[in-house]
Short mmCIF file of C-alpha atoms in Angstrom, two decimals:
data_model
loop_
_atom_site.label_atom_id
_atom_site.label_comp_id
_atom_site.label_asym_id
_atom_site.label_seq_id
_atom_site.Cartn_x
_atom_site.Cartn_y
_atom_site.Cartn_z
CA MET H 1 -209.26 -147.59 -17.15
CA ARG H 2 -210.49 -149.78 -14.32
CA PHE H 3 -207.83 -152.32 -15.20
CA SER H 4 -205.01 -149.79 -15.07
CA LEU H 5 -206.22 -148.49 -11.70
CA PHE H 6 -206.16 -152.04 -10.44
CA SER H 7 -202.64 -152.63 -11.71
CA LEU H 8 -201.56 -149.34 -10.14
CA ILE H 9 -202.79 -150.56 -6.76
CA VAL H 10 -201.02 -153.86 -7.24
CA LEU H 11 -197.87 -152.01 -8.18
CA ILE H 12 -198.01 -149.70 -5.18
CA SER H 13 -198.65 -152.49 -2.72
CA ALA H 14 -195.80 -154.44 -4.28
CA ILE H 15 -193.50 -151.48 -3.70
CA PHE H 16 -194.67 -151.25 -0.11
CA GLN H 17 -194.07 -154.90 0.39
CA THR H 18 -190.54 -154.84 -0.95
CA SER H 19 -189.74 -151.80 1.13
CA CYS H 20 -191.05 -153.64 4.17
CA VAL H 21 -188.79 -156.55 3.41
CA GLU H 22 -185.91 -154.16 3.17
CA TYR H 23 -186.54 -152.78 6.65
CA LYS H 24 -187.53 -156.05 8.18
CA SER H 25 -184.25 -156.98 9.83
CA GLU H 26 -184.10 -153.95 12.08
CA ASN H 27 -187.62 -152.52 12.16
CA ASN H 28 -189.42 -155.66 13.04
CA LEU H 29 -187.53 -156.65 16.12
CA PRO H 30 -189.51 -159.46 17.67
CA ILE H 31 -191.08 -159.24 21.10
CA LEU H 32 -189.04 -161.53 23.31
CA GLY H 33 -189.94 -163.71 26.26
CA PRO H 34 -192.50 -166.39 26.99
CA ARG H 35 -195.95 -166.04 25.40
CA GLU H 36 -199.26 -167.27 26.59
CA PRO H 37 -202.10 -168.10 24.23
CA ILE H 38 -205.46 -167.04 25.66
CA GLU H 39 -208.69 -168.37 24.18
CA LYS H 40 -211.72 -166.15 24.26
CA GLU H 41 -215.10 -166.02 22.59
CA VAL H 42 -215.96 -163.25 20.18
CA ASP H 43 -219.43 -163.34 18.59
CA GLY H 44 -219.76 -167.00 19.46
CA LYS H 45 -216.44 -167.95 17.86
CA VAL H 46 -213.33 -169.00 19.76
CA VAL H 47 -210.31 -166.82 18.91
CA VAL H 48 -206.81 -167.07 20.29
CA ASP H 49 -205.03 -164.01 21.64
CA THR H 50 -201.35 -163.99 22.48
CA ILE H 51 -200.27 -162.42 25.74
CA TYR H 52 -196.73 -161.20 25.29
CA HIS H 53 -194.24 -161.18 28.12
CA THR H 54 -194.55 -157.74 29.74
CA ILE H 55 -192.39 -156.07 32.38
CA PRO H 56 -194.56 -155.81 35.52
CA ASN H 57 -194.98 -152.58 37.49
CA PHE H 58 -192.05 -151.57 39.63
CA SER H 59 -191.06 -148.86 42.04
CA PHE H 60 -187.46 -148.00 42.85
CA THR H 61 -185.55 -144.97 44.16
CA ASN H 62 -183.07 -143.15 41.94
CA GLN H 63 -179.87 -141.22 42.63
CA ASP H 64 -181.85 -138.05 43.41
CA GLY H 65 -184.03 -139.86 45.93
CA ASN H 66 -187.00 -139.75 43.53
CA GLU H 67 -189.35 -142.63 42.82
CA VAL H 68 -188.86 -144.34 39.48
CA THR H 69 -191.75 -146.36 38.03
CA GLN H 70 -193.01 -147.38 34.63
CA LYS H 71 -194.42 -143.85 34.32
CA THR H 72 -190.88 -142.49 34.30
CA PHE H 73 -190.49 -144.29 30.97
CA ALA H 74 -193.92 -143.50 29.47
CA ASN H 75 -193.75 -143.17 25.68
CA SER H 76 -190.06 -144.05 25.73
CA TYR H 77 -187.76 -146.86 24.99
CA TYR H 78 -185.32 -147.64 27.73
CA ILE H 79 -182.13 -149.60 28.00
CA THR H 80 -181.63 -151.36 31.29
CA ASP H 81 -178.87 -153.26 33.04
CA PHE H 82 -177.76 -154.64 36.41
CA PHE H 83 -174.51 -153.53 38.01
CA PHE H 84 -172.92 -152.38 41.26
CA THR H 85 -170.64 -149.43 41.84
CA SER H 86 -167.77 -151.39 43.41
CA CYS H 87 -167.79 -154.14 40.77
CA PRO H 88 -164.21 -154.82 39.71
CA THR H 89 -164.89 -156.89 36.58
CA ILE H 90 -167.34 -156.19 33.76
CA CYS H 91 -169.30 -153.22 35.15
CA PRO H 92 -166.70 -150.56 34.30
CA VAL H 93 -166.87 -151.71 30.67
CA MET H 94 -170.68 -151.77 30.72
CA THR H 95 -170.72 -148.24 32.14
CA LYS H 96 -168.32 -147.08 29.47
CA ASN H 97 -170.45 -148.62 26.72
CA MET H 98 -173.71 -147.30 28.20
CA LEU H 99 -172.10 -143.84 28.17
CA ILE H 100 -171.55 -144.20 24.43
CA LEU H 101 -175.30 -144.80 24.02
CA TYR H 102 -176.16 -141.99 26.46
CA ASP H 103 -174.11 -139.54 24.45
CA ASP H 104 -175.51 -140.79 21.17
CA PHE H 105 -179.17 -140.45 22.25
CA GLU H 106 -178.63 -137.31 24.32
CA GLY H 107 -181.10 -135.21 22.34
CA GLU H 108 -183.62 -138.02 21.83
CA GLU H 109 -186.39 -137.72 24.42
CA ARG H 110 -187.81 -141.13 23.55
CA VAL H 111 -184.75 -142.95 24.87
CA LYS H 112 -183.89 -143.35 28.56
CA PHE H 113 -181.58 -145.46 30.70
CA LEU H 114 -182.14 -147.52 33.84
CA SER H 115 -179.30 -149.11 35.78
CA HIS H 116 -180.21 -151.23 38.81
CA THR H 117 -177.69 -151.84 41.55
CA ILE H 118 -177.61 -155.42 42.78
CA ASP H 119 -175.56 -154.39 45.82
CA THR H 120 -178.43 -152.74 47.68
CA ARG H 121 -176.50 -152.90 50.96
CA HIS H 122 -173.62 -150.72 49.83
CA ASP H 123 -175.09 -148.70 46.93
CA SER H 124 -177.24 -146.16 48.77
CA VAL H 125 -178.89 -143.20 47.05
CA GLU H 126 -175.85 -141.15 48.00
CA VAL H 127 -173.37 -143.65 46.54
CA LEU H 128 -175.40 -143.80 43.32
CA LYS H 129 -175.53 -140.00 43.15
CA ASN H 130 -171.78 -139.85 43.53
CA TYR H 131 -171.29 -142.47 40.80
CA ALA H 132 -173.63 -140.70 38.36
CA SER H 133 -172.02 -137.33 38.90
CA LYS H 134 -168.53 -138.78 38.42
CA ILE H 135 -169.50 -140.01 34.96
CA GLU H 136 -171.36 -136.74 34.33
CA VAL H 137 -174.86 -138.11 33.73
CA SER H 138 -178.18 -137.28 35.39
CA ALA H 139 -181.78 -138.33 35.90
CA PRO H 140 -184.37 -138.46 34.40
CA LYS H 141 -182.34 -139.43 31.31
CA TRP H 142 -180.27 -142.03 33.17
CA ASN H 143 -181.68 -143.41 36.40
CA PHE H 144 -179.47 -145.36 38.78
CA VAL H 145 -181.86 -147.12 41.12
CA THR H 146 -181.86 -149.07 44.33
CA GLY H 147 -184.67 -150.80 46.22
CA SER H 148 -185.29 -153.85 48.34
CA LYS H 149 -183.12 -156.79 47.42
CA GLU H 150 -186.21 -158.93 46.65
CA ASP H 151 -187.62 -156.31 44.29
CA ILE H 152 -184.35 -155.85 42.40
CA TYR H 153 -183.71 -159.56 42.00
CA GLY H 154 -187.36 -160.09 41.11
CA ILE H 155 -187.35 -157.48 38.37
CA ALA H 156 -184.07 -158.95 37.03
CA GLU H 157 -186.00 -162.16 36.46
CA SER H 158 -188.70 -160.25 34.57
CA TYR H 159 -186.05 -158.78 32.30
CA LEU H 160 -184.82 -162.36 31.89
CA ALA H 161 -181.44 -161.19 33.16
CA SER H 162 -179.56 -162.97 35.90
CA ALA H 163 -178.38 -161.43 39.15
CA ALA H 164 -177.36 -163.24 42.29
CA GLU H 165 -175.11 -163.03 45.32
CA ASP H 166 -172.05 -165.25 45.03
CA PRO H 167 -169.26 -165.03 47.59
CA ASN H 168 -166.87 -166.75 45.17
CA SER H 169 -167.10 -164.07 42.47
CA PRO H 170 -164.90 -160.98 42.52
CA GLY H 171 -166.97 -158.32 44.26
CA GLY H 172 -169.41 -160.88 45.68
CA TYR H 173 -172.07 -160.96 42.93
CA ILE H 174 -172.62 -162.63 39.61
CA HIS H 175 -174.79 -160.95 37.05
CA SER H 176 -175.30 -160.82 33.33
CA GLY H 177 -173.63 -158.07 31.35
CA ALA H 178 -176.73 -157.71 29.19
CA PHE H 179 -178.24 -154.45 28.02
CA VAL H 180 -181.96 -155.12 27.65
CA LEU H 181 -184.02 -152.95 25.29
CA ILE H 182 -187.62 -152.26 26.39
CA ASP H 183 -190.24 -150.61 24.20
CA PRO H 184 -193.00 -148.13 25.18
CA ASN H 185 -195.38 -151.07 25.69
CA ASN H 186 -193.07 -152.65 28.27
CA HIS H 187 -192.08 -155.45 25.94
CA ILE H 188 -188.53 -156.74 25.65
CA ARG H 189 -187.20 -156.07 22.15
CA GLY H 190 -183.55 -157.05 22.36
CA TYR H 191 -180.61 -158.36 24.36
CA TYR H 192 -177.12 -157.08 23.75
CA ASP H 193 -173.84 -157.97 25.43
CA GLY H 194 -173.00 -154.71 27.20
CA THR H 195 -169.32 -155.60 27.33
CA GLN H 196 -168.92 -155.92 23.53
CA PRO H 197 -168.58 -152.76 21.43
CA GLN H 198 -170.05 -154.50 18.34
CA ALA H 199 -173.14 -155.54 20.28
CA VAL H 200 -173.56 -151.97 21.52
CA GLU H 201 -173.31 -150.67 17.94
CA LYS H 202 -176.02 -153.17 16.96
CA LEU H 203 -178.28 -151.90 19.76
CA LYS H 204 -177.74 -148.35 18.55
CA ARG H 205 -178.68 -149.27 14.95
CA GLU H 206 -181.72 -151.30 15.91
CA LEU H 207 -183.07 -148.70 18.33
CA LYS H 208 -182.67 -145.98 15.70
CA ALA H 209 -184.62 -148.13 13.24
CA LEU H 210 -187.42 -148.64 15.79
CA LEU H 211 -187.63 -144.89 16.44
CA LYS H 212 -187.75 -144.15 12.74
CA ASN H 213 -190.45 -146.73 12.25
CA ASP H 214 -192.56 -145.17 15.03
CA GLU H 215 -192.33 -141.81 13.29
CA LYS H 216 -193.66 -143.34 10.10
CA LEU H 217 -196.62 -144.86 11.91
CA LYS H 218 -197.68 -141.53 13.38
CA MET S 24 -134.46 -180.69 -3.89
CA THR S 25 -132.91 -180.36 -0.40
CA LYS S 26 -131.91 -176.84 -1.34
CA ASN S 27 -135.54 -176.03 -2.29
CA LEU S 28 -136.74 -177.54 0.93
CA SER S 29 -134.31 -175.55 3.06
CA SER S 30 -135.22 -172.29 1.33
CA LEU S 31 -138.84 -173.14 2.06
CA PHE S 32 -137.92 -173.54 5.73
CA LEU S 33 -136.07 -170.26 5.60
CA ILE S 34 -139.13 -168.46 4.24
CA VAL S 35 -141.44 -170.07 6.78
CA GLY S 36 -138.91 -169.18 9.50
CA LEU S 37 -138.84 -165.55 8.40
CA PHE S 38 -142.61 -165.35 8.51
CA GLY S 39 -142.59 -166.86 11.97
CA ALA S 40 -140.18 -164.18 13.09
CA CYS S 41 -142.59 -161.52 11.86
CA ASN S 42 -145.23 -162.57 14.40
CA PRO S 43 -145.18 -160.13 17.30
CA LEU S 44 -143.56 -161.57 20.39
CA PRO S 45 -145.98 -162.33 23.20
CA ASN S 46 -146.04 -159.47 25.68
CA PRO S 47 -146.62 -160.88 29.16
CA GLY S 48 -147.07 -157.42 30.69
CA LYS S 49 -149.82 -156.64 28.21
CA GLU S 50 -151.62 -159.89 28.99
CA VAL S 51 -151.77 -158.98 32.68
CA TYR S 52 -152.93 -155.45 31.81
CA VAL S 53 -155.76 -156.70 29.61
CA GLU S 54 -156.91 -159.18 32.22
CA LYS S 55 -156.52 -157.17 35.42
CA CYS S 56 -156.48 -153.46 34.62
CA GLN S 57 -158.02 -152.64 31.25
CA ASN S 58 -161.65 -152.87 32.37
CA CYS S 59 -161.18 -149.79 34.53
CA HIS S 60 -158.19 -147.91 33.14
CA GLY S 61 -159.18 -148.53 29.51
CA ILE S 62 -157.54 -149.93 26.40
CA ASP S 63 -156.00 -146.50 25.82
CA GLY S 64 -155.02 -145.94 29.48
CA ASN S 65 -157.30 -142.93 29.75
CA GLY S 66 -159.45 -144.21 32.63
CA LEU S 67 -163.15 -143.32 32.74
CA LYS S 68 -164.27 -139.76 33.44
CA GLY S 69 -164.14 -138.96 37.17
CA LEU S 70 -164.38 -142.62 38.19
CA TYR S 71 -161.11 -144.28 37.17
CA PRO S 72 -157.93 -142.21 36.86
CA PRO S 73 -155.77 -142.23 33.72
CA LEU S 74 -152.44 -144.01 33.47
CA THR S 75 -151.55 -142.23 30.23
CA ASN S 76 -149.01 -139.54 31.06
CA ALA S 77 -150.10 -139.74 34.70
CA ASP S 78 -148.02 -137.39 36.85
CA TYR S 79 -149.06 -139.54 39.82
CA ILE S 80 -147.07 -142.51 38.51
CA LYS S 81 -143.98 -140.43 37.87
CA GLU S 82 -144.15 -138.73 41.28
CA ASN S 83 -144.87 -141.92 43.24
CA ARG S 84 -142.64 -144.27 41.30
CA GLU S 85 -141.59 -146.38 44.28
CA ARG S 86 -145.21 -146.87 45.46
CA ILE S 87 -146.78 -148.07 42.19
CA ALA S 88 -145.83 -151.74 42.63
CA CYS S 89 -147.47 -151.71 46.08
CA ILE S 90 -150.62 -150.04 44.68
CA ILE S 91 -150.91 -152.82 42.10
CA MET S 92 -150.36 -155.52 44.73
CA ASN S 93 -152.54 -154.08 47.52
CA GLY S 94 -155.01 -151.83 45.71
CA MET S 95 -155.75 -148.34 46.98
CA GLU S 96 -158.50 -146.04 48.22
CA GLY S 97 -158.87 -142.49 49.44
CA GLU S 98 -158.64 -139.20 47.64
CA ILE S 99 -155.82 -138.74 45.14
CA MET S 100 -155.02 -136.18 42.45
CA VAL S 101 -153.98 -137.30 38.96
CA ASN S 102 -153.15 -134.74 36.28
CA GLY S 103 -155.03 -132.03 38.17
CA LYS S 104 -158.23 -134.04 38.73
CA VAL S 105 -159.44 -135.54 42.01
CA TYR S 106 -160.33 -139.26 42.22
CA ASN S 107 -161.77 -141.08 45.19
CA GLU S 108 -162.84 -144.64 44.48
CA LYS S 109 -161.52 -148.04 45.40
CA MET S 110 -159.03 -149.98 43.34
CA PRO S 111 -158.97 -153.75 44.01
CA SER S 112 -155.84 -155.61 45.13
CA ASN S 113 -153.96 -158.21 43.09
CA PRO S 114 -152.35 -160.39 45.75
CA LEU S 115 -151.67 -163.26 43.36
CA LEU S 116 -149.38 -161.36 40.98
CA THR S 117 -145.69 -162.27 41.25
CA GLU S 118 -142.85 -159.73 41.34
CA ALA S 119 -141.91 -160.70 37.79
CA GLU S 120 -145.47 -160.20 36.55
CA ILE S 121 -145.65 -156.78 38.20
CA THR S 122 -142.33 -155.79 36.63
CA ASN S 123 -143.53 -156.82 33.16
CA LEU S 124 -146.83 -155.05 33.75
CA LEU S 125 -145.12 -151.81 34.78
CA ASN S 126 -142.89 -151.92 31.73
CA TYR S 127 -145.89 -152.53 29.49
CA ILE S 128 -147.63 -149.51 31.06
CA ASN S 129 -144.48 -147.48 30.43
CA SER S 130 -144.21 -148.49 26.80
CA ALA S 131 -147.93 -148.03 26.09
CA PHE S 132 -148.84 -144.98 28.18
CA LEU S 133 -145.71 -143.31 29.62
CA PRO S 134 -143.05 -143.51 26.94
CA GLU S 135 -140.62 -141.26 28.85
CA ASN S 136 -140.74 -143.19 32.11
CA LYS S 137 -137.63 -145.15 33.08
CA THR S 138 -137.75 -148.95 32.72
CA PHE S 139 -138.43 -150.94 35.91
CA THR S 140 -136.09 -153.76 36.90
CA LEU S 141 -137.07 -156.84 38.86
CA LYS S 142 -134.69 -155.72 41.62
CA GLU S 143 -136.30 -152.31 41.92
CA VAL S 144 -139.83 -153.77 42.03
CA SER S 145 -138.83 -156.38 44.57
CA ASN S 146 -137.29 -153.69 46.79
CA ASN S 147 -140.39 -151.52 46.46
CA LEU S 148 -142.66 -154.40 47.40
CA ARG S 149 -140.67 -155.05 50.55
CA ASP S 150 -141.44 -151.53 51.73
CA CYS S 151 -145.21 -151.52 51.11
CA LYS S 152 -147.11 -149.67 53.81
#
């Protein structure tokens, strides 16, 4: 009797393990970015903790003139990018692809969107409002934000995305076309090329798997 | 043997002919226009107007080459919807490239529109405002 109970436990845990393996590719997205090992003493023993790269606090203004901070995204995943409204090259495609995600996660409260303008001179609150209403989206689901140039470029670095002024580029700026996926703990979970439909499909799949996994853990 | 060889050439030649011809107008469209006006010519919501069956193109036929060359801004109405954003200029396109581009747009998005000739486009470009 005791033996069969034991083998039952082994069997069940084996099933769990294989099912974990099955989900691994999409559920266990790694936490990206630099890590810092921190040594500390617990009960006289030295243990090593890992500090994961975390998006620092921020404060920007969205298309409605409201403040947007980390609290805006509490308990949610968000997808973020860097763009500007008059960008003639990749931004229109990024906007189009972000719209696909916006429509797909429309009823999902745990998913939000954050687009930063890198043209803080031209893209005022009013210009952003106009842009958002032309593509028929609204805050708090999709925030288009502006702020001081230093803050925007600084936060781009934290997302490990590039953004810079460049008079030689069409429109005057260079920036990455990345969609960056952030989890409720402010960790970066994925980078996707926002100009490539296949990459956007991958983001969709992986985010859905993360959401499903969170439900299971509840 | 030579006969076999020549029939081989014939077959290879036939296959070569099956490859679609390069479409220079399409290449310009993909590079310079598609990001905004879309692969299907439908534009993007209220931001970028459609080219597909656009009444604006039919009604302003003689101005389209200039719009491509010099860009445009200000409020316009396309197929009953208002647009008011800025389209960038393309000063480096040649008259021939613009002609090919316009004919690609016709074939892909405005099948009933009359073909553009190099002469017509070159005349239109002389009168740009």
